[in-house]
Short mmCIF file of C-alpha atoms in Angstrom, two decimals:
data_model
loop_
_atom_site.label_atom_id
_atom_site.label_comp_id
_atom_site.label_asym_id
_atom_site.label_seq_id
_atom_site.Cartn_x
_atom_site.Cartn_y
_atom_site.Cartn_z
CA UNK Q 1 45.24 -14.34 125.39
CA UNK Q 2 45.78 -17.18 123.23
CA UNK Q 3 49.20 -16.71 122.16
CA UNK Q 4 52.96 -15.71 123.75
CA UNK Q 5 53.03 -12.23 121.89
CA UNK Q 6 56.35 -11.60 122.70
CA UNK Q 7 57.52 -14.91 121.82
CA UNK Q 8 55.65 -13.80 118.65
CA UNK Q 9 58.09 -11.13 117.71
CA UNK Q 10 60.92 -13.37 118.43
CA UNK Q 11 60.02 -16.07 115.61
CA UNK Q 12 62.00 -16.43 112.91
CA UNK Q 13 60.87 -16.95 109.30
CA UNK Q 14 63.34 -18.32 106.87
CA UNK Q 15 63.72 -16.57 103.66
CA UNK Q 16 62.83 -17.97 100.68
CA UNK Q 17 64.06 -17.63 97.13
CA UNK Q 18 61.63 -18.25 94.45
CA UNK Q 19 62.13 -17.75 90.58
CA UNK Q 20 58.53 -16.63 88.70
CA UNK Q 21 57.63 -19.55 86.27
CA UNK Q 22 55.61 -18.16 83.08
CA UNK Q 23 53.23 -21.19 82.95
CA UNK Q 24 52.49 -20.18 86.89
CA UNK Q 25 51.66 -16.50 86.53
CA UNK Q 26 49.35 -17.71 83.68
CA UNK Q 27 47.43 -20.09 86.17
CA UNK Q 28 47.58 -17.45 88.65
CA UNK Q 29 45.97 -14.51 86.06
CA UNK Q 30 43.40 -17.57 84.52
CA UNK Q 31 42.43 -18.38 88.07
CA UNK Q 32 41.69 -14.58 89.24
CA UNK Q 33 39.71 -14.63 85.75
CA UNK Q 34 42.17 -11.72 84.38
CA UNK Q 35 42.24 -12.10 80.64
CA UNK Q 36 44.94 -9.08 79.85
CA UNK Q 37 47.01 -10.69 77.39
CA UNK Q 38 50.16 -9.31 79.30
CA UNK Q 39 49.64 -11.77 82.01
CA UNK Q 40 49.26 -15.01 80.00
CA UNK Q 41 50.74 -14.58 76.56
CA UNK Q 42 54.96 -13.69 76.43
CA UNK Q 43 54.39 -11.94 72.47
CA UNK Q 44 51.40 -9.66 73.95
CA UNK Q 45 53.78 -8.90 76.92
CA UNK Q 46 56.51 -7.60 75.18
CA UNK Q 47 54.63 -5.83 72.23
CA UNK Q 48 53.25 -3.81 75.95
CA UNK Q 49 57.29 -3.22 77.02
CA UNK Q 50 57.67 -6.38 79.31
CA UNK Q 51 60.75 -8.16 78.92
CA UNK Q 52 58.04 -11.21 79.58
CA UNK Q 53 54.86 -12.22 80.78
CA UNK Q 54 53.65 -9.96 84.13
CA UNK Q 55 53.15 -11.19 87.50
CA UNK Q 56 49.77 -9.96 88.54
CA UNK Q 57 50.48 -7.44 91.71
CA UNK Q 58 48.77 -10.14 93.99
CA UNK Q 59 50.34 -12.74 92.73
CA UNK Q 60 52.95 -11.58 95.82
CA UNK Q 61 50.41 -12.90 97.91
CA UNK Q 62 50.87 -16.70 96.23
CA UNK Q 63 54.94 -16.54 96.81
CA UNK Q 64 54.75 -17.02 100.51
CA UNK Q 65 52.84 -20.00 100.18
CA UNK Q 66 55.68 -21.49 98.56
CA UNK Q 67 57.35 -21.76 101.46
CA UNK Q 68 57.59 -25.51 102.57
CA UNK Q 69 56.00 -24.65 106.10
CA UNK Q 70 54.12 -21.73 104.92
CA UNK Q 71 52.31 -21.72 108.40
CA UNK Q 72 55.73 -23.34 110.32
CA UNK Q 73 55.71 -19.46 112.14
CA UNK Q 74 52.49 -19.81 113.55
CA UNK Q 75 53.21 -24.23 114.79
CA UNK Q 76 56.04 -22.40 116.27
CA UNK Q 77 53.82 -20.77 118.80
CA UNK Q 78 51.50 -23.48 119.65
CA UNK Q 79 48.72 -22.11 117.29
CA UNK Q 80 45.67 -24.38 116.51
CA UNK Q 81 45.39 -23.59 112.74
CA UNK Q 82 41.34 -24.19 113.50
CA UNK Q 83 41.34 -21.32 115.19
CA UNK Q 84 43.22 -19.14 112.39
CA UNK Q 85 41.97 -16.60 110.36
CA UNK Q 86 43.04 -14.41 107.26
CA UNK Q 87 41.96 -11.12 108.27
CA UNK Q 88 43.63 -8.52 105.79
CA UNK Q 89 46.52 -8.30 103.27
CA UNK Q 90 47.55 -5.02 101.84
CA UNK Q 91 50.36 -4.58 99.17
CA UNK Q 92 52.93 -2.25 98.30
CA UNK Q 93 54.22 -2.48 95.16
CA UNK Q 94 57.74 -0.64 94.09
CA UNK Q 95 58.47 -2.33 90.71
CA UNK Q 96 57.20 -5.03 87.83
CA UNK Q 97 57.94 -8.59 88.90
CA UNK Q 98 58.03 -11.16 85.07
CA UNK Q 99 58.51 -14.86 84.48
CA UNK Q 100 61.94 -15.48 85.10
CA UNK Q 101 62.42 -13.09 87.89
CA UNK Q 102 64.23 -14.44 91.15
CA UNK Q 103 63.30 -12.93 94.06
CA UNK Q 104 63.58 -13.44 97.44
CA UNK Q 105 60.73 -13.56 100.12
CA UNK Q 106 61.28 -11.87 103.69
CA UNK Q 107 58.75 -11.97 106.16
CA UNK Q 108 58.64 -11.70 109.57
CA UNK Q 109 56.10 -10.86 112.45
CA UNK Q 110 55.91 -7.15 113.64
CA UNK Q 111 53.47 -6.55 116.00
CA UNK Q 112 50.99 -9.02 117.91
CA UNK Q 113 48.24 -8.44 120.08
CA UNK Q 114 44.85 -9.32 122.31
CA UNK Q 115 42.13 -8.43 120.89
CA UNK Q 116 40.36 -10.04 123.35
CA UNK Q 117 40.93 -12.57 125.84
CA UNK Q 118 39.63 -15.51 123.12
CA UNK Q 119 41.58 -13.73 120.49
CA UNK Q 120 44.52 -12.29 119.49
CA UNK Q 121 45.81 -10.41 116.17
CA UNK Q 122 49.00 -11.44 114.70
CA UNK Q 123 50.57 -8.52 112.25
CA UNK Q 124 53.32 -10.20 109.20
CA UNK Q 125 55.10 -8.17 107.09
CA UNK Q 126 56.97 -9.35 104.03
CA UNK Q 127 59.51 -7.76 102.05
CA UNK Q 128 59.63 -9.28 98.05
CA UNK Q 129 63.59 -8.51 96.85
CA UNK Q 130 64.69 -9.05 93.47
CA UNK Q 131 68.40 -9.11 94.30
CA UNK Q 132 68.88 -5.78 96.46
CA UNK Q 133 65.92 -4.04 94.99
CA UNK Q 134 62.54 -4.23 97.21
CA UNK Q 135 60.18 -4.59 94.42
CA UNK Q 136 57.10 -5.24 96.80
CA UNK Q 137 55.67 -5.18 100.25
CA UNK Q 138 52.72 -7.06 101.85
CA UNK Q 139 51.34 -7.21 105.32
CA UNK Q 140 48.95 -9.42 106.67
CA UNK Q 141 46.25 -9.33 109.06
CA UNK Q 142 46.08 -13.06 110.82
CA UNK Q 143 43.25 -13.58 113.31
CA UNK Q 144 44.08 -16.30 116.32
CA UNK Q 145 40.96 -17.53 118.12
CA UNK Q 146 41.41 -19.34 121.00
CA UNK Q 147 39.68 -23.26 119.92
CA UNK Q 148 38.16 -25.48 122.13
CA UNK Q 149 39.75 -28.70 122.99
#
Protein backbone atom coordinates (compact mmCIF):
# COMPACT_ATOMS: atom_id res chain seq x y z
CA UNK A 1 0.00 0.00 0.00
CA UNK A 2 1.46 3.20 -0.81
CA UNK A 3 -0.93 5.53 0.59
CA UNK A 4 -3.18 6.11 4.09
CA UNK A 5 -6.59 5.39 2.24
CA UNK A 6 -8.53 6.40 4.93
CA UNK A 7 -6.65 9.43 5.55
CA UNK A 8 -7.50 9.72 1.82
CA UNK A 9 -11.18 10.21 2.34
CA UNK A 10 -10.55 12.59 5.07
CA UNK A 11 -8.66 15.30 2.82
CA UNK A 12 -10.10 18.28 2.18
CA UNK A 13 -10.12 20.15 -1.14
CA UNK A 14 -10.90 23.80 -1.09
CA UNK A 15 -13.42 25.04 -3.47
CA UNK A 16 -12.65 27.15 -6.03
CA UNK A 17 -14.54 29.84 -7.88
CA UNK A 18 -13.56 30.47 -11.37
CA UNK A 19 -15.30 32.86 -13.97
CA UNK A 20 -14.95 31.38 -17.90
CA UNK A 21 -12.77 33.98 -19.84
CA UNK A 22 -13.80 34.05 -23.72
CA UNK A 23 -10.16 34.46 -24.93
CA UNK A 24 -9.52 31.05 -22.68
CA UNK A 25 -12.23 28.79 -24.05
CA UNK A 26 -10.88 29.91 -27.48
CA UNK A 27 -7.28 28.60 -26.56
CA UNK A 28 -8.83 25.70 -25.04
CA UNK A 29 -11.17 24.77 -28.44
CA UNK A 30 -7.80 25.96 -30.81
CA UNK A 31 -5.67 23.67 -28.72
CA UNK A 32 -8.09 20.45 -28.92
CA UNK A 33 -8.03 21.52 -32.79
CA UNK A 34 -12.03 22.14 -32.61
CA UNK A 35 -12.80 24.69 -35.26
CA UNK A 36 -16.84 25.05 -34.52
CA UNK A 37 -17.22 28.61 -34.72
CA UNK A 38 -19.40 28.45 -31.45
CA UNK A 39 -16.37 27.83 -29.42
CA UNK A 40 -14.08 30.64 -30.66
CA UNK A 41 -16.12 33.37 -32.28
CA UNK A 42 -19.00 35.32 -29.72
CA UNK A 43 -21.25 36.48 -33.28
CA UNK A 44 -21.22 32.64 -34.51
CA UNK A 45 -22.20 31.73 -30.87
CA UNK A 46 -25.11 33.63 -30.54
CA UNK A 47 -26.46 33.41 -34.22
CA UNK A 48 -26.39 29.23 -32.70
CA UNK A 49 -28.59 30.51 -29.34
CA UNK A 50 -25.55 31.05 -26.92
CA UNK A 51 -25.72 34.00 -24.91
CA UNK A 52 -21.69 33.75 -25.75
CA UNK A 53 -18.94 31.78 -26.81
CA UNK A 54 -19.26 27.79 -25.49
CA UNK A 55 -17.07 26.10 -23.15
CA UNK A 56 -16.11 22.89 -24.80
CA UNK A 57 -17.64 19.94 -22.38
CA UNK A 58 -13.94 19.06 -21.42
CA UNK A 59 -12.94 22.15 -20.92
CA UNK A 60 -14.34 21.07 -17.10
CA UNK A 61 -11.40 19.07 -17.03
CA UNK A 62 -8.98 22.46 -17.39
CA UNK A 63 -10.97 24.30 -14.30
CA UNK A 64 -9.46 22.18 -11.64
CA UNK A 65 -6.15 22.95 -12.69
CA UNK A 66 -6.79 26.37 -11.79
CA UNK A 67 -6.59 25.66 -8.51
CA UNK A 68 -3.33 27.18 -6.97
CA UNK A 69 -2.26 23.64 -5.55
CA UNK A 70 -4.05 21.70 -8.10
CA UNK A 71 -2.19 18.52 -6.73
CA UNK A 72 -2.02 20.15 -2.82
CA UNK A 73 -4.69 16.88 -2.07
CA UNK A 74 -2.41 14.39 -3.11
CA UNK A 75 1.21 16.46 -1.05
CA UNK A 76 -1.30 16.14 1.63
CA UNK A 77 -0.83 12.43 1.77
CA UNK A 78 2.79 12.09 1.28
CA UNK A 79 2.39 11.23 -2.50
CA UNK A 80 5.56 11.24 -4.74
CA UNK A 81 4.00 12.98 -7.82
CA UNK A 82 6.73 10.56 -9.84
CA UNK A 83 4.84 7.94 -9.03
CA UNK A 84 1.33 9.53 -10.18
CA UNK A 85 -0.70 8.68 -12.88
CA UNK A 86 -3.89 9.99 -14.79
CA UNK A 87 -5.77 6.95 -15.26
CA UNK A 88 -9.44 7.99 -16.37
CA UNK A 89 -11.75 11.05 -16.35
CA UNK A 90 -15.36 10.71 -17.22
CA UNK A 91 -17.86 13.69 -17.40
CA UNK A 92 -21.29 14.40 -16.69
CA UNK A 93 -22.62 17.18 -18.12
CA UNK A 94 -26.18 18.82 -16.86
CA UNK A 95 -26.10 22.24 -18.61
CA UNK A 96 -24.05 24.79 -21.16
CA UNK A 97 -21.20 26.50 -19.35
CA UNK A 98 -20.20 30.33 -21.72
CA UNK A 99 -17.56 33.00 -21.28
CA UNK A 100 -18.59 34.89 -18.47
CA UNK A 101 -20.02 32.12 -16.45
CA UNK A 102 -18.91 31.87 -12.66
CA UNK A 103 -18.87 28.72 -11.36
CA UNK A 104 -17.65 27.08 -8.61
CA UNK A 105 -15.39 23.88 -8.50
CA UNK A 106 -16.05 21.06 -5.77
CA UNK A 107 -14.03 18.16 -5.60
CA UNK A 108 -13.25 15.85 -3.21
CA UNK A 109 -11.87 12.18 -2.89
CA UNK A 110 -14.49 9.30 -2.70
CA UNK A 111 -13.11 6.14 -2.66
CA UNK A 112 -9.31 4.92 -2.52
CA UNK A 113 -7.81 1.72 -2.82
CA UNK A 114 -4.79 -1.08 -3.29
CA UNK A 115 -4.56 -2.22 -6.26
CA UNK A 116 -1.68 -3.86 -5.37
CA UNK A 117 0.81 -3.68 -2.78
CA UNK A 118 3.12 -1.12 -5.20
CA UNK A 119 -0.05 0.63 -6.12
CA UNK A 120 -2.97 2.11 -5.14
CA UNK A 121 -6.08 3.85 -7.00
CA UNK A 122 -7.23 7.12 -5.83
CA UNK A 123 -11.09 7.91 -7.04
CA UNK A 124 -11.93 12.26 -7.21
CA UNK A 125 -15.07 13.44 -7.90
CA UNK A 126 -15.88 17.04 -8.74
CA UNK A 127 -19.00 18.81 -8.76
CA UNK A 128 -18.93 22.18 -11.39
CA UNK A 129 -21.86 24.74 -9.78
CA UNK A 130 -22.92 27.73 -11.47
CA UNK A 131 -24.48 29.34 -8.40
CA UNK A 132 -26.85 26.44 -6.99
CA UNK A 133 -27.22 24.73 -10.28
CA UNK A 134 -24.76 21.56 -10.85
CA UNK A 135 -24.07 22.16 -14.41
CA UNK A 136 -21.34 19.31 -14.59
CA UNK A 137 -19.71 16.35 -13.00
CA UNK A 138 -16.25 14.73 -13.49
CA UNK A 139 -14.48 11.89 -11.83
CA UNK A 140 -11.10 10.93 -12.08
CA UNK A 141 -9.16 7.89 -12.11
CA UNK A 142 -5.53 8.76 -10.37
CA UNK A 143 -2.99 5.92 -10.33
CA UNK A 144 -0.34 6.02 -7.15
CA UNK A 145 2.73 3.83 -7.70
CA UNK A 146 4.79 3.31 -5.01
CA UNK A 147 8.57 5.16 -6.35
CA UNK A 148 11.76 4.15 -5.40
CA UNK A 149 13.85 6.29 -3.23
Amino acid sequence: MVLDHRAALDVVIPDLDVTLERGRLRSFAAAVGDADPIHLDVEAARAAGHPDVLAMPTFLFSLELEHPEPFGYLDALGVDLRGVLHGEQSFTFHAALHAGDTVTVRSRITEAYAKNPQMDFVVKHTDVLRGDELVGESDSLIVVRQVAA
